[in-house]
Amino acid sequence: MKALVSILFCAVVFAERPGAGESAAGLPVREVTADFNDVQGPRSEVWRECVGAGRAAEGLRADWQRQLKLCQDEIGFRSIRFHGLLHDDMGVYAETKQGKPIHNWQYIDELYDSLLALNIRPFVELSFMPSALAGGNKRMFWWNANVTPPKSYEQWDGLIEDLTRHWTDRYGAEEVKRWNFEIWNEPNYPGFWGPRDPNHPKEEYFELYAHTAAAVKRVNAAYRVGGPAGAGPEWVADQIRFCASNSVPLDFISYHAYGLGDGPSGLDQFGDRLLYLSANVHSPADIANSQRGVIDASPRPRLPIHITEWSSSYSPRDPVHDAYFSAPYILEQLKRTESGIASMSYWVFTDVFEENGPPPTPFHGGFGLLNLQGIKKPAFFAYRFLNLLGATELKNSDAQSWVCRDAQGGAQFLCWNLTHPTGGKISNQEAFRKIQSAGDAASVKLKLTHLSPGVYHARFYRVGFEKKDAYTAYLKMGAPMQLSREQAAQLREQATGQPETEKDFTVEVAGVFETGLTLRTNDVWLVTLDRK
């Protein structure tokens, strides 16, 4: 440990380098350099605006709420989106023998009250269809979500209007004005939309959208409605044209962005599909950014874009989600979507998630930042590290890093190495269901000038291979189907939030902090400097 501290806190000198741009060890040298007084501007918090969860009824579970509280304590998301708010298990809609609608908000109240108590507001996804109101029988997921249009738009409109009015009465119009109302989920994907006429899915979705938007706006014209919540951005231009041509409200655009490449698509219920990461390691960011120009050239320019789902893979049985690769992958996408996007909602915060049934094993490739037992995955630390950055970003030419400062005179470096582990040519199941070691990728020189002289406390955090890497530890256990209490405790110990090392140091009158790090493939380093 003393040797490590010594290396970290000495001034880094890459002596006797074999050539320009290489360290003495032959590694390429990256320089992350900033001036404490050279401000880029307020740090983007697009990443914080929203996070996903599976379905509404899961939010009534104690383990789900415990895990959300952990995320709020250590990350602090501003809103949360999930499916199934109107599903049968939430009890919102029934009918008398005479066909008169009965509305019941008790489960929704319990859920929304708990969210607001955790300082997170709903990003309202209005889905799916209550069985008693459904115009068809097409269903999705293990929990049988009805994905058909209503049998009666008069009754659907009444349901939406009454629910919106109830929220206004319960929470106040000023609170509800801060919510977003997203209408349905992925209607351009056949699994999520069962129109009466299968030849006109888009037209029938736009009918549903127009009715639903009008019902919300009848309660308060300032409430924000949007869509199409697409599986990708394919219907964005058509949605805008429809709304503009028919004077239908549209306050934001939403769609989804995942990072898989060529290969099979659709649900992966048993984890037996061979799924491949896109060869383009920036795929989700590129998809997210693809519609800004389209929207600004449309009849409704400058509409906010909400990416209401994004991840490396759209399968909840894909081991890429558990692997340490996910940490730099997440940071890379968020770095590339800081402008032009209103929110990037990671799908999802927890493996308490039952689209394909209850989680079969402790680490099964679930979407979550946390596994079923609440063990922090490497992905969790990408968001935790972002939350530890100061509110002001400093100018810095390195593309895979942030340098920030806080109001107390402290500073933070967050840098990573993103290296495609498969080139898009090996399936995720083959690559990530076995231990992946990491080799040295670069020597990084961190330098910050014009710090105020004084004593600082430095903390060095890392996530990567066997660093805050519970999944590798789980594989080394033999990937047990169930965890004993002792095994769960061992895995939690692999994923604590503690720094690798920390130490006080003194900044002299010259005001320079300088140190060096070895960055392995798909490592993430966070260095924080707190003024004492």
Coordinates of C-alpha atoms in Angstrom, one line a residue:
M1 CA 0.0 0.0 0.0
K2 CA 2.8 2.4 0.8
A3 CA 4.3 1.8 -2.6
L4 CA 1.0 2.5 -4.3
V5 CA 0.5 5.7 -2.4
S6 CA 4.0 6.7 -3.3
I7 CA 3.4 6.1 -7.0
L8 CA 0.1 8.0 -6.9
F9 CA 1.4 11.1 -5.2
C10 CA 4.7 11.6 -6.8
A11 CA 5.0 14.0 -9.7
V12 CA 4.8 11.7 -12.8
V13 CA 7.9 11.7 -15.0
F14 CA 7.8 9.5 -18.0
A15 CA 11.6 9.2 -18.3
E16 CA 13.5 7.4 -21.0
R17 CA 10.4 7.0 -23.1
P18 CA 11.0 4.8 -26.2
G19 CA 9.2 7.4 -28.3
A20 CA 6.8 10.4 -28.2
G21 CA 3.4 9.5 -26.8
E22 CA 4.7 6.4 -25.0
S23 CA 5.5 5.8 -21.3
A24 CA 8.6 4.1 -20.1
A25 CA 6.6 0.9 -20.0
G26 CA 5.7 1.2 -23.6
L27 CA 2.1 2.3 -22.9
P28 CA 0.5 5.2 -24.7
V29 CA 0.3 8.3 -22.6
R30 CA -2.9 10.2 -22.1
E31 CA -2.8 13.7 -20.5
V32 CA -5.9 14.9 -18.7
T33 CA -5.0 18.5 -17.9
A34 CA -7.1 21.4 -16.7
D35 CA -6.9 24.8 -15.2
F36 CA -9.0 25.4 -12.1
N37 CA -9.9 28.9 -13.4
D38 CA -10.7 27.9 -17.0
V39 CA -14.4 27.0 -16.8
Q40 CA -16.3 25.1 -19.5
G41 CA -19.6 25.8 -17.7
P42 CA -22.2 24.0 -15.5
R43 CA -21.8 20.3 -15.7
S44 CA -24.5 18.5 -17.7
E45 CA -26.8 16.4 -15.6
V46 CA -28.8 14.8 -18.4
W47 CA -27.8 11.4 -16.9
R48 CA -29.6 12.3 -13.7
E49 CA -32.9 13.3 -15.1
C50 CA -34.5 9.9 -15.3
V51 CA -33.9 6.2 -14.6
G52 CA -36.0 3.2 -15.6
A53 CA -37.7 0.4 -13.7
G54 CA -39.7 -2.7 -14.8
R55 CA -43.3 -2.2 -13.9
A56 CA -45.4 -0.3 -11.5
A57 CA -46.5 -3.2 -9.3
E58 CA -42.8 -4.1 -8.6
G59 CA -42.5 -0.7 -7.0
L60 CA -44.8 -1.8 -4.2
R61 CA -42.3 -4.4 -3.1
A62 CA -40.0 -3.7 -0.1
D63 CA -36.8 -4.8 -1.8
W64 CA -37.6 -2.6 -4.8
Q65 CA -38.1 0.4 -2.5
R66 CA -34.9 -0.3 -0.5
Q67 CA -32.9 -0.4 -3.7
L68 CA -34.4 2.8 -5.0
K69 CA -33.6 4.5 -1.7
L70 CA -30.0 3.3 -2.0
C71 CA -29.8 4.8 -5.5
Q72 CA -31.3 8.0 -4.3
D73 CA -28.9 8.2 -1.3
E74 CA -25.8 7.5 -3.5
I75 CA -26.8 8.8 -7.0
G76 CA -29.9 11.0 -6.8
F77 CA -32.1 10.5 -9.9
R78 CA -34.8 13.1 -10.5
S79 CA -37.5 11.0 -12.1
I80 CA -38.4 7.3 -12.8
R81 CA -40.2 5.6 -15.6
F82 CA -41.8 2.2 -15.7
H83 CA -44.4 0.1 -17.6
G84 CA -47.7 -1.1 -16.4
L85 CA -49.2 1.8 -14.5
L86 CA -52.7 0.8 -15.8
H87 CA -52.1 -2.9 -15.7
D88 CA -54.6 -5.2 -13.9
D89 CA -52.2 -5.7 -10.9
M90 CA -52.5 -2.0 -10.1
G91 CA -56.3 -2.4 -9.8
V92 CA -57.1 0.9 -11.5
Y93 CA -60.1 -0.1 -13.7
A94 CA -63.1 -2.3 -13.4
E95 CA -66.7 -2.2 -14.5
T96 CA -70.1 -2.9 -12.9
K97 CA -72.4 -5.5 -14.4
Q98 CA -74.0 -2.7 -16.3
G99 CA -70.7 -1.6 -17.8
K100 CA -70.2 1.5 -15.7
P101 CA -66.4 2.2 -15.1
I102 CA -65.0 2.0 -11.6
H103 CA -61.7 3.8 -11.0
N104 CA -59.5 2.9 -8.1
W105 CA -56.2 4.8 -7.4
Q106 CA -55.2 3.3 -4.1
Y107 CA -52.2 1.3 -5.4
I108 CA -51.0 4.2 -7.6
D109 CA -51.3 6.5 -4.5
E110 CA -49.2 4.2 -2.4
L111 CA -46.5 4.0 -5.1
Y112 CA -46.4 7.6 -6.1
D113 CA -46.4 8.8 -2.4
S114 CA -43.4 6.5 -1.8
L115 CA -41.6 7.9 -4.9
L116 CA -42.1 11.5 -3.9
A117 CA -41.0 10.8 -0.4
L118 CA -37.6 9.6 -1.9
N119 CA -37.4 12.9 -3.8
I120 CA -38.0 11.3 -7.2
R121 CA -41.0 12.1 -9.3
P122 CA -42.7 9.9 -11.9
F123 CA -42.0 10.1 -15.6
V124 CA -45.5 8.9 -16.3
E125 CA -45.8 6.1 -18.9
L126 CA -49.5 5.7 -19.7
S127 CA -49.7 1.9 -20.3
F128 CA -50.8 -0.8 -20.7
M129 CA -54.6 -1.5 -21.2
P130 CA -56.7 -2.8 -18.3
S131 CA -58.3 -6.1 -19.4
A132 CA -61.8 -4.8 -18.7
L133 CA -61.2 -1.9 -21.1
A134 CA -59.2 -3.8 -23.7
G135 CA -60.3 -4.1 -27.3
G136 CA -58.3 -7.3 -27.9
N137 CA -56.4 -10.1 -26.2
K138 CA -52.8 -9.6 -27.4
R139 CA -50.4 -9.7 -24.4
M140 CA -46.8 -9.2 -23.6
F141 CA -44.3 -10.3 -20.9
W142 CA -44.5 -13.0 -18.2
W143 CA -47.0 -10.7 -16.4
N144 CA -49.4 -10.6 -19.3
A145 CA -49.6 -6.9 -20.2
N146 CA -52.5 -6.2 -22.6
V147 CA -51.1 -4.2 -25.5
T148 CA -54.3 -3.5 -27.5
P149 CA -56.3 -0.3 -28.0
P150 CA -59.3 0.4 -25.8
K151 CA -62.7 -1.1 -26.7
S152 CA -64.2 2.4 -26.0
Y153 CA -62.3 5.7 -26.4
E154 CA -65.0 7.4 -24.3
Q155 CA -64.1 5.2 -21.3
W156 CA -60.3 5.4 -22.0
D157 CA -60.5 9.2 -22.1
G158 CA -62.5 9.2 -18.9
L159 CA -59.9 7.0 -17.2
I160 CA -57.0 9.2 -18.2
E161 CA -58.7 12.4 -17.4
D162 CA -59.9 11.2 -14.0
L163 CA -56.5 9.9 -13.1
T164 CA -54.8 13.2 -14.1
R165 CA -57.3 15.2 -12.2
H166 CA -56.8 12.9 -9.2
W167 CA -53.0 13.6 -9.3
T168 CA -53.7 17.3 -9.5
D169 CA -55.9 17.2 -6.4
R170 CA -53.5 15.0 -4.5
Y171 CA -50.1 16.6 -5.4
G172 CA -51.1 20.1 -6.8
A173 CA -50.8 21.4 -10.3
E174 CA -47.4 23.0 -9.7
E175 CA -46.0 19.5 -8.9
V176 CA -47.7 17.7 -11.8
K177 CA -46.5 20.4 -14.2
R178 CA -43.0 19.1 -13.6
W179 CA -43.9 15.6 -14.7
N180 CA -43.8 14.2 -18.3
F181 CA -46.7 12.1 -19.6
E182 CA -45.4 9.6 -22.2
I183 CA -48.1 7.8 -24.1
W184 CA -47.6 4.0 -24.4
N185 CA -44.3 2.1 -25.0
E186 CA -42.7 1.1 -28.3
P187 CA -45.8 1.0 -30.5
N188 CA -43.6 0.6 -33.5
Y189 CA -42.5 -2.8 -32.2
P190 CA -45.2 -5.4 -32.8
G191 CA -44.9 -7.0 -29.4
F192 CA -46.0 -3.8 -27.7
W193 CA -48.9 -2.9 -29.9
G194 CA -51.8 -5.0 -31.1
P195 CA -53.9 -2.7 -33.4
R196 CA -57.3 -3.7 -34.7
D197 CA -55.9 -3.5 -38.2
P198 CA -52.4 -4.9 -38.3
N199 CA -51.8 -3.1 -41.6
H200 CA -52.1 0.3 -39.9
P201 CA -50.3 0.2 -36.5
K202 CA -49.0 3.7 -36.8
E203 CA -52.3 5.3 -37.6
E204 CA -54.0 3.4 -34.7
Y205 CA -51.2 4.5 -32.3
F206 CA -51.7 8.1 -33.4
E207 CA -55.4 7.8 -32.6
L208 CA -54.5 6.5 -29.1
Y209 CA -52.0 9.3 -28.7
A210 CA -54.4 12.1 -29.8
H211 CA -57.1 10.9 -27.4
T212 CA -54.7 10.5 -24.5
A213 CA -53.0 13.8 -25.0
A214 CA -56.3 15.6 -25.1
A215 CA -57.5 13.9 -21.9
V216 CA -54.4 15.1 -20.0
K217 CA -54.6 18.6 -21.4
R218 CA -58.3 19.0 -20.4
V219 CA -57.1 18.9 -16.8
N220 CA -54.3 21.4 -17.3
A221 CA -53.0 22.7 -20.7
A222 CA -49.5 23.1 -19.1
Y223 CA -49.1 19.4 -18.5
R224 CA -46.4 17.9 -20.8
V225 CA -47.4 15.1 -23.1
G226 CA -45.2 13.3 -25.6
G227 CA -44.2 10.1 -27.5
P228 CA -43.9 8.0 -29.5
A229 CA -41.7 6.1 -27.0
G230 CA -40.3 4.2 -30.0
A231 CA -38.1 1.2 -30.2
G232 CA -35.6 3.4 -32.0
P233 CA -36.4 6.7 -33.7
E234 CA -38.3 5.4 -36.7
W235 CA -41.6 7.2 -36.0
V236 CA -40.3 10.5 -34.8
A237 CA -40.8 12.5 -38.0
D238 CA -44.2 10.9 -38.6
Q239 CA -45.3 11.7 -35.0
I240 CA -44.4 15.4 -35.5
R241 CA -46.2 15.6 -38.9
F242 CA -49.3 14.0 -37.5
C243 CA -49.5 16.3 -34.5
A244 CA -48.7 19.4 -36.5
S245 CA -51.3 18.6 -39.2
N246 CA -54.0 17.8 -36.7
S247 CA -53.3 20.4 -34.0
V248 CA -52.5 17.6 -31.5
P249 CA -50.4 18.6 -28.5
L250 CA -46.8 17.4 -28.5
D251 CA -44.4 18.8 -25.8
F252 CA -41.5 16.3 -26.2
I253 CA -40.2 13.4 -28.3
S254 CA -39.2 10.1 -26.8
Y255 CA -37.6 7.0 -28.1
H256 CA -35.1 4.3 -27.1
A257 CA -31.5 3.5 -27.9
Y258 CA -29.7 0.1 -27.4
G259 CA -26.3 -1.0 -28.3
L260 CA -26.7 -4.3 -30.0
G261 CA -25.6 -4.9 -33.6
D262 CA -26.5 -7.5 -36.2
G263 CA -28.2 -10.6 -35.1
P264 CA -31.5 -11.8 -33.6
S265 CA -33.8 -9.3 -32.0
G266 CA -36.8 -9.5 -29.6
L267 CA -37.2 -11.0 -26.2
D268 CA -34.6 -13.3 -24.8
Q269 CA -36.6 -15.0 -22.2
F270 CA -34.3 -17.9 -21.4
G271 CA -31.0 -16.2 -22.2
D272 CA -30.3 -18.6 -25.0
R273 CA -30.1 -16.1 -27.9
L274 CA -26.7 -15.2 -29.2
L275 CA -26.7 -11.4 -29.0
Y276 CA -23.8 -9.2 -30.3
L277 CA -22.7 -5.8 -29.2
S278 CA -22.6 -3.4 -32.1
A279 CA -19.2 -2.9 -33.6
N280 CA -19.9 0.8 -33.1
V281 CA -19.1 1.2 -29.4
H282 CA -21.0 4.5 -29.4
S283 CA -24.2 3.1 -30.8
P284 CA -26.7 4.2 -28.1
A285 CA -25.3 7.8 -28.2
D286 CA -25.4 7.9 -32.0
I287 CA -29.0 6.7 -32.0
A288 CA -29.9 9.2 -29.2
N289 CA -28.4 12.1 -31.2
S290 CA -29.8 11.1 -34.6
Q291 CA -33.0 13.0 -34.4
R292 CA -31.9 16.5 -33.2
G293 CA -31.6 17.8 -36.8
V294 CA -34.7 16.0 -37.9
I295 CA -36.8 17.7 -35.2
D296 CA -35.2 21.1 -35.7
A297 CA -36.1 21.0 -39.4
S298 CA -39.7 19.9 -38.6
P299 CA -42.9 21.9 -38.0
R300 CA -42.2 21.5 -34.3
P301 CA -38.5 22.5 -33.9
R302 CA -36.7 22.5 -30.6
L303 CA -38.8 19.8 -29.0
P304 CA -37.0 18.2 -26.1
I305 CA -35.7 14.7 -26.7
H306 CA -36.1 12.2 -23.9
I307 CA -34.3 8.8 -24.4
T308 CA -36.7 6.9 -22.0
E309 CA -34.7 3.7 -22.3
W310 CA -31.1 3.0 -23.2
S311 CA -28.5 0.3 -22.4
S312 CA -25.9 -1.9 -24.1
S313 CA -28.5 -4.6 -24.7
Y314 CA -32.3 -4.9 -24.8
S315 CA -32.3 -8.4 -23.3
P316 CA -32.7 -8.9 -19.5
R317 CA -30.7 -12.1 -19.9
D318 CA -27.5 -10.5 -21.3
P319 CA -24.4 -10.9 -19.2
V320 CA -22.9 -7.7 -20.6
H321 CA -25.1 -5.8 -18.0
D322 CA -23.2 -7.5 -15.1
A323 CA -19.7 -7.1 -16.5
Y324 CA -17.2 -4.4 -15.6
F325 CA -17.2 -3.3 -19.3
S326 CA -20.6 -1.6 -18.6
A327 CA -19.0 1.1 -16.4
P328 CA -16.9 2.8 -19.1
Y329 CA -19.6 2.0 -21.7
I330 CA -22.2 4.0 -19.7
L331 CA -19.8 6.9 -19.2
E332 CA -18.9 7.0 -22.9
Q333 CA -22.6 7.3 -24.0
L334 CA -23.4 9.9 -21.4
K335 CA -20.4 12.0 -22.3
R336 CA -21.6 12.0 -26.0
T337 CA -25.2 13.0 -25.2
E338 CA -24.6 16.1 -23.0
S339 CA -26.1 18.5 -25.5
G340 CA -29.3 18.3 -27.5
I341 CA -30.8 15.6 -25.3
A342 CA -33.1 16.4 -22.3
S343 CA -32.7 13.0 -20.5
M344 CA -31.0 9.7 -20.9
S345 CA -33.0 7.2 -18.8
Y346 CA -30.9 4.0 -18.1
W347 CA -32.9 0.8 -18.3
V348 CA -33.1 0.0 -15.3
F349 CA -32.0 0.6 -11.7
T350 CA -32.8 -2.9 -10.3
D351 CA -32.9 -6.5 -11.2
V352 CA -36.2 -6.7 -9.3
F353 CA -37.6 -7.0 -12.8
E354 CA -40.0 -9.6 -14.1
E355 CA -40.7 -9.0 -17.8
N356 CA -39.3 -12.5 -18.5
G357 CA -40.3 -13.9 -15.1
P358 CA -38.5 -13.8 -11.7
P359 CA -34.7 -13.5 -11.9
P360 CA -33.4 -17.1 -12.3
T361 CA -29.9 -16.6 -10.7
P362 CA -28.2 -13.8 -8.7
F363 CA -26.3 -12.6 -11.8
H364 CA -28.3 -13.5 -14.9
G365 CA -27.6 -10.5 -17.2
G366 CA -30.4 -8.4 -15.7
F367 CA -30.7 -4.8 -16.7
G368 CA -30.2 -3.4 -13.2
L369 CA -27.5 -1.3 -11.7
L370 CA -28.1 -3.5 -8.6
N371 CA -28.8 -7.2 -8.7
L372 CA -31.8 -8.9 -7.0
Q373 CA -29.9 -9.0 -3.6
G374 CA -29.0 -5.3 -3.9
I375 CA -25.3 -6.0 -4.7
K376 CA -23.8 -3.1 -6.7
K377 CA -22.7 -3.9 -10.2
P378 CA -19.9 -2.0 -11.9
A379 CA -22.6 -0.1 -13.8
F380 CA -23.8 1.3 -10.5
F381 CA -20.4 2.9 -9.9
A382 CA -20.5 4.8 -13.2
Y383 CA -23.5 6.7 -11.9
R384 CA -22.1 6.9 -8.3
F385 CA -18.9 8.5 -9.7
L386 CA -20.9 11.0 -11.8
N387 CA -22.7 12.0 -8.6
L388 CA -19.4 12.7 -6.9
L389 CA -18.3 15.3 -9.5
G390 CA -18.6 19.0 -8.8
A391 CA -21.2 21.2 -10.4
T392 CA -18.7 23.1 -12.6
E393 CA -16.9 21.5 -15.5
L394 CA -13.4 22.6 -16.4
K395 CA -12.1 22.8 -20.0
N396 CA -10.2 19.6 -20.9
S397 CA -9.4 18.2 -24.3
D398 CA -9.4 14.5 -23.4
A399 CA -12.5 12.9 -24.8
Q400 CA -12.9 10.2 -22.2
S401 CA -12.9 12.2 -19.1
W402 CA -14.4 15.0 -17.0
V403 CA -12.5 17.4 -14.8
C404 CA -14.7 19.4 -12.4
R405 CA -14.6 21.6 -9.4
D406 CA -17.0 22.2 -6.5
A407 CA -18.1 25.3 -4.6
Q408 CA -15.8 24.4 -1.6
G409 CA -12.7 24.7 -3.7
G410 CA -12.3 20.9 -4.4
A411 CA -11.7 19.2 -7.7
Q412 CA -12.4 15.9 -9.4
F413 CA -11.0 13.8 -12.3
L414 CA -13.1 11.1 -13.8
C415 CA -11.5 9.2 -16.7
W416 CA -11.9 5.8 -18.4
N417 CA -10.7 3.6 -21.1
L418 CA -13.4 2.1 -23.3
T419 CA -12.2 -0.9 -25.3
H420 CA -14.5 -3.0 -27.4
P421 CA -14.1 -6.5 -25.9
T422 CA -15.5 -8.4 -28.9
G423 CA -15.4 -6.2 -31.9
G424 CA -19.0 -7.1 -32.4
K425 CA -17.9 -10.6 -33.7
I426 CA -18.3 -12.7 -30.5
S427 CA -21.6 -13.1 -28.8
N428 CA -22.2 -11.5 -25.5
Q429 CA -23.1 -14.9 -24.0
E430 CA -19.8 -16.4 -25.1
A431 CA -17.7 -13.3 -24.1
F432 CA -19.3 -12.3 -20.8
R433 CA -20.2 -15.6 -19.2
K434 CA -16.6 -16.2 -18.4
I435 CA -13.9 -14.3 -16.6
Q436 CA -12.4 -11.5 -18.7
S437 CA -9.0 -10.2 -17.4
A438 CA -7.8 -6.8 -18.3
G439 CA -4.4 -5.7 -19.6
D440 CA -2.7 -2.3 -19.2
A441 CA -4.0 0.1 -21.8
A442 CA -2.5 3.5 -21.1
S443 CA -0.5 5.7 -18.6
V444 CA -2.6 8.7 -17.6
K445 CA -1.1 11.9 -16.4
L446 CA -3.5 14.0 -14.4
K447 CA -2.6 17.6 -14.0
L448 CA -4.6 20.5 -12.5
T449 CA -3.2 24.1 -12.2
H450 CA -4.1 27.2 -10.3
L451 CA -5.4 25.3 -7.3
S452 CA -5.5 27.4 -4.2
P453 CA -2.5 26.6 -1.9
G454 CA -3.3 24.5 1.1
V455 CA -3.9 21.0 2.4
Y456 CA -6.2 18.7 0.4
H457 CA -7.5 15.2 1.0
A458 CA -7.2 13.0 -2.1
R459 CA -9.3 9.8 -2.7
F460 CA -8.6 7.4 -5.6
Y461 CA -11.5 5.1 -6.7
R462 CA -11.4 2.5 -9.4
V463 CA -13.9 0.2 -11.1
G464 CA -12.7 -2.5 -13.5
F465 CA -11.5 -6.0 -13.5
E466 CA -11.6 -7.2 -9.9
K467 CA -12.2 -3.6 -8.8
K468 CA -15.7 -3.0 -7.5
D469 CA -16.4 -6.1 -9.7
A470 CA -18.9 -8.4 -8.0
Y471 CA -19.6 -10.3 -11.2
T472 CA -16.1 -11.5 -11.6
A473 CA -16.1 -12.6 -8.0
Y474 CA -19.4 -14.4 -8.6
L475 CA -17.9 -16.3 -11.6
K476 CA -14.9 -17.2 -9.4
M477 CA -17.3 -18.7 -6.9
G478 CA -18.5 -21.0 -9.7
A479 CA -21.6 -18.9 -10.5
P480 CA -23.9 -20.5 -7.9
M481 CA -27.6 -20.7 -8.7
Q482 CA -28.5 -19.3 -5.3
L483 CA -26.4 -17.3 -2.8
S484 CA -25.9 -18.2 0.8
R485 CA -25.8 -15.3 3.2
E486 CA -22.0 -15.7 3.5
Q487 CA -21.6 -15.6 -0.3
A488 CA -23.8 -12.5 -0.6
A489 CA -21.7 -10.8 2.1
Q490 CA -18.5 -11.7 0.2
L491 CA -19.9 -10.2 -3.0
R492 CA -21.0 -7.0 -1.3
E493 CA -17.5 -6.7 0.1
Q494 CA -16.2 -6.7 -3.5
A495 CA -18.5 -3.8 -4.4
T496 CA -18.1 -1.3 -1.6
G497 CA -17.8 2.4 -2.3
Q498 CA -14.5 2.7 -0.5
P499 CA -11.5 4.3 -2.3
E500 CA -8.5 2.2 -3.2
T501 CA -6.3 4.7 -1.4
E502 CA -6.5 8.2 0.2
K503 CA -4.1 10.7 1.6
D504 CA -3.6 14.3 2.6
F505 CA -1.2 16.4 0.6
T506 CA -0.2 20.0 0.4
V507 CA -0.5 22.2 -2.7
E508 CA 2.3 24.7 -2.7
V509 CA 2.2 28.3 -3.9
A510 CA 2.6 27.2 -7.5
G511 CA -0.9 25.6 -7.2
V512 CA -0.2 22.4 -9.2
F513 CA -1.6 19.0 -8.5
E514 CA 0.0 16.3 -10.7
T515 CA -0.2 12.5 -10.6
G516 CA -0.2 9.4 -12.7
L517 CA -2.4 6.3 -13.1
T518 CA -2.2 3.1 -15.0
L519 CA -5.4 2.6 -16.9
R520 CA -6.3 -1.0 -17.9
T521 CA -8.7 -1.9 -20.6
N522 CA -12.2 -0.8 -19.5
D523 CA -11.0 0.7 -16.3
V524 CA -12.6 3.8 -14.7
W525 CA -10.7 6.0 -12.3
L526 CA -12.2 8.8 -10.1
V527 CA -9.8 11.1 -8.2
T528 CA -11.4 13.6 -5.8
L529 CA -9.5 16.5 -4.1
D530 CA -11.2 18.0 -1.1
R531 CA -10.0 21.2 0.5
K532 CA -9.3 20.8 4.2

